[in-house]
Short mmCIF file of C-alpha atoms in Angstrom, two decimals:
data_model
loop_
_atom_site.label_atom_id
_atom_site.label_comp_id
_atom_site.label_asym_id
_atom_site.label_seq_id
_atom_site.Cartn_x
_atom_site.Cartn_y
_atom_site.Cartn_z
CA MET A 95 89.79 111.97 119.29
CA THR A 96 88.32 110.09 121.95
CA VAL A 97 86.88 106.93 122.03
CA ILE A 98 84.36 107.90 123.12
CA GLU A 99 84.12 110.34 120.41
CA LEU A 100 84.56 107.63 117.69
CA TYR A 101 81.92 105.62 119.08
CA GLY A 102 79.72 108.48 118.99
CA VAL A 103 80.61 108.94 115.15
CA LEU A 104 79.97 105.48 114.76
CA ARG A 105 76.68 104.78 116.17
CA ARG A 106 75.17 107.45 113.84
CA TYR A 107 75.95 105.23 110.36
CA GLY A 108 73.18 102.56 111.39
CA VAL A 109 73.93 99.00 111.39
CA ASP A 110 73.22 97.90 107.98
CA VAL A 111 75.89 100.53 106.88
CA LEU A 112 78.18 99.81 109.75
CA LEU A 113 78.22 95.96 108.77
CA LEU A 114 78.92 96.87 105.33
CA ALA A 115 81.76 98.45 106.21
CA LEU A 116 83.13 96.24 108.23
CA GLY A 117 82.95 94.00 105.39
CA VAL A 118 84.34 97.14 103.25
CA THR A 119 87.38 97.43 105.62
CA LEU A 120 88.26 93.73 105.63
CA LEU A 121 87.99 93.74 101.49
CA THR A 122 90.44 97.22 101.49
CA SER A 123 92.79 95.24 104.05
CA LEU A 124 92.63 92.34 101.61
CA LEU A 125 93.16 93.63 98.14
CA LYS A 126 96.32 96.19 99.60
CA LYS A 127 97.96 92.83 100.69
CA THR A 128 97.29 90.55 97.69
CA VAL A 129 95.81 91.97 94.66
CA MET A 130 96.65 95.79 94.67
CA LYS A 131 100.78 95.63 96.38
CA SER A 132 102.03 97.61 93.72
CA VAL A 133 99.47 99.87 93.28
CA GLY A 134 100.35 103.71 94.91
CA LYS A 135 99.13 104.70 97.94
CA LYS A 136 96.52 107.48 96.97
CA VAL A 137 94.52 104.54 95.28
CA PHE A 138 93.52 103.61 99.01
CA VAL A 139 92.64 106.58 99.84
CA PHE A 140 89.42 106.55 97.21
CA LEU A 141 88.78 102.46 97.37
CA PRO A 142 86.72 102.12 100.36
CA PHE A 143 84.17 104.57 98.52
CA GLY A 144 84.09 103.19 95.60
CA LEU A 145 84.17 99.46 97.12
CA GLY A 146 81.30 101.02 99.47
CA ILE A 147 79.18 102.72 97.04
CA LEU A 148 79.46 99.65 95.47
CA ILE A 149 79.08 96.95 97.77
CA TYR A 150 76.14 99.42 99.21
CA ALA A 151 74.83 99.18 95.55
CA LEU A 152 74.37 94.95 95.85
CA TYR A 153 73.05 95.32 98.97
CA SER A 154 70.31 97.37 97.99
CA ILE A 155 69.65 94.77 95.13
CA SER A 156 68.87 92.09 96.89
CA THR A 157 67.28 93.79 99.99
CA ARG A 158 64.66 94.61 97.22
CA GLY A 159 64.77 92.16 94.97
CA CYS A 160 65.50 94.23 91.82
CA ALA A 161 67.99 96.17 90.30
CA ALA A 162 64.92 99.13 89.00
CA PHE A 163 65.71 100.48 92.75
CA VAL A 164 69.21 101.51 92.29
CA GLY A 165 68.02 103.18 88.81
CA GLY A 166 65.38 105.28 91.11
CA GLU A 167 66.74 105.95 94.32
CA TRP A 168 70.36 106.20 92.32
CA THR A 169 71.19 109.45 95.57
CA SER A 170 69.89 107.19 98.10
CA VAL A 171 72.23 103.98 97.20
CA LEU A 172 74.68 106.69 96.42
CA GLY A 173 74.85 108.69 100.47
CA GLY A 174 74.71 105.21 101.63
CA GLY A 175 77.67 104.19 100.26
CA LEU A 176 79.80 106.70 100.61
CA SER A 177 78.44 106.34 104.23
CA THR A 178 79.53 102.69 104.05
CA GLY A 179 83.12 104.38 103.23
CA SER A 180 83.08 106.82 105.51
CA ALA A 181 82.52 104.17 108.22
CA ALA A 182 84.96 102.03 106.99
CA THR A 183 87.90 104.45 107.07
CA LEU A 184 86.95 105.77 110.75
CA TYR A 185 87.18 101.48 111.10
CA TYR A 186 90.52 101.81 109.68
CA VAL A 187 91.24 105.21 112.26
CA PHE A 188 89.94 102.98 114.86
CA TYR A 189 92.51 99.82 113.66
CA GLU A 190 95.16 101.87 113.58
CA GLN A 191 95.04 104.03 116.49
CA LEU A 192 94.00 101.35 118.99
CA LEU A 193 94.77 97.71 118.23
CA ARG A 194 97.45 98.20 116.40
CA GLY A 195 99.26 100.90 118.96
CA LYS A 196 100.37 103.04 115.91
CA ILE A 197 99.49 106.65 117.14
CA VAL A 198 97.42 108.20 114.32
CA MET A 199 96.08 111.80 116.35
CA ASP A 200 93.88 113.14 113.87
CA PRO A 201 91.19 111.11 111.70
CA LEU A 202 92.10 112.72 108.32
CA GLU A 203 96.01 112.03 108.52
CA PRO A 204 95.38 108.43 107.02
CA LEU A 205 93.53 110.47 103.66
CA LEU A 206 96.27 112.58 102.82
CA THR A 207 98.62 110.03 101.81
CA CYS A 208 99.18 113.72 99.16
CA VAL A 209 101.04 115.44 101.50
CA PRO A 210 104.88 114.33 103.21
CA GLU A 211 104.68 112.70 105.99
CA ASP A 212 106.00 115.35 108.19
CA LYS A 213 103.51 117.92 106.87
CA ARG A 214 100.60 115.50 107.28
CA ALA A 215 99.69 117.12 111.12
CA GLU A 216 100.13 120.52 109.70
CA ALA A 217 97.96 120.11 106.65
CA SER A 218 95.14 118.02 108.60
CA ALA A 219 94.99 120.96 111.19
CA ALA A 220 94.62 123.92 108.41
CA ILE A 221 91.89 121.48 106.42
CA SER A 222 89.74 121.64 109.51
CA GLU A 223 89.95 125.45 110.60
CA ALA A 224 89.68 126.15 106.43
CA PHE A 225 86.15 123.64 107.21
CA ALA A 226 85.04 125.26 110.32
CA ALA A 227 85.53 128.72 108.99
CA GLU A 228 84.45 129.10 105.62
CA LYS A 229 80.15 128.24 105.46
CA GLU A 230 79.88 128.58 101.75
CA ASP A 231 81.83 127.53 99.90
CA ARG A 232 83.80 124.89 102.01
CA LEU A 233 84.73 122.46 98.95
CA SER A 234 87.22 125.49 97.39
CA ALA A 235 88.89 126.43 100.87
CA ILE A 236 89.80 122.39 100.96
CA SER A 237 91.10 122.39 98.06
CA ALA A 238 93.74 125.44 98.38
CA GLN A 239 94.94 123.85 101.30
CA LEU A 240 95.45 120.92 99.71
CA GLU A 241 96.66 122.19 96.90
CA ALA A 242 99.34 124.40 99.23
CA PHE A 243 100.35 121.29 100.64
CA CYS A 244 100.45 118.58 98.10
CA ASP A 245 104.07 117.83 97.20
CA PRO A 246 103.98 116.56 94.43
CA PRO A 247 100.99 118.83 93.50
CA LEU A 248 98.04 116.35 92.56
CA PRO A 249 95.83 117.11 89.27
CA LYS A 250 93.04 119.58 89.40
CA GLU A 251 90.36 116.75 88.62
CA GLU A 252 92.02 114.32 92.01
CA LEU A 253 92.42 117.50 93.99
CA LEU A 254 88.64 117.89 93.80
CA CYS A 255 87.91 114.36 94.17
CA LEU A 256 89.55 113.91 97.11
CA ALA A 257 88.21 117.62 98.53
CA SER A 258 85.25 116.74 98.25
CA VAL A 259 85.79 112.85 100.02
CA LEU A 260 87.58 114.84 102.46
CA GLU A 261 84.78 117.36 103.13
CA GLY A 262 81.87 114.64 103.55
CA TYR A 263 84.40 113.25 106.22
CA LEU A 264 84.10 116.00 108.18
CA THR A 265 80.70 117.27 107.72
CA ALA A 266 80.45 113.69 109.22
CA LEU A 267 82.09 114.22 111.97
CA PRO A 268 80.73 115.31 115.11
#
């Protein structure tokens, strides 16, 4: 993915989501280096999305003046929170690729911590291919690919959750 493609993806989110995502990225990094040092790497795949939902909900409450908005418009808050988590993940990929000098060829690879490092590129390609080929049931196609590559195997709930995150992430890419 080139810098221009990354810029195009980030531009689609909106200023509020991008600023919140920057905060989520920094908070995730801070938690990763301090409080959550001993936590498994799998947690950090989902942490930006969870923090994104939480922070976007707090942002919605503060801008609308009441929590009733969040209850009535939970789908928009959930969508904004997932967008915030996706943008935070993109910030992390951008940071790893360009600023830190660590080469990450595919933006899916940082999300595939359940796959052994030597198989991540192959798994990413297979998941992207399955996503592109399947128009109806993409979640099942992604789940099948994840199940084939994850070592050790993930529990069914975690597998479906990760497949759902990957589907949303791939949908957001141009």
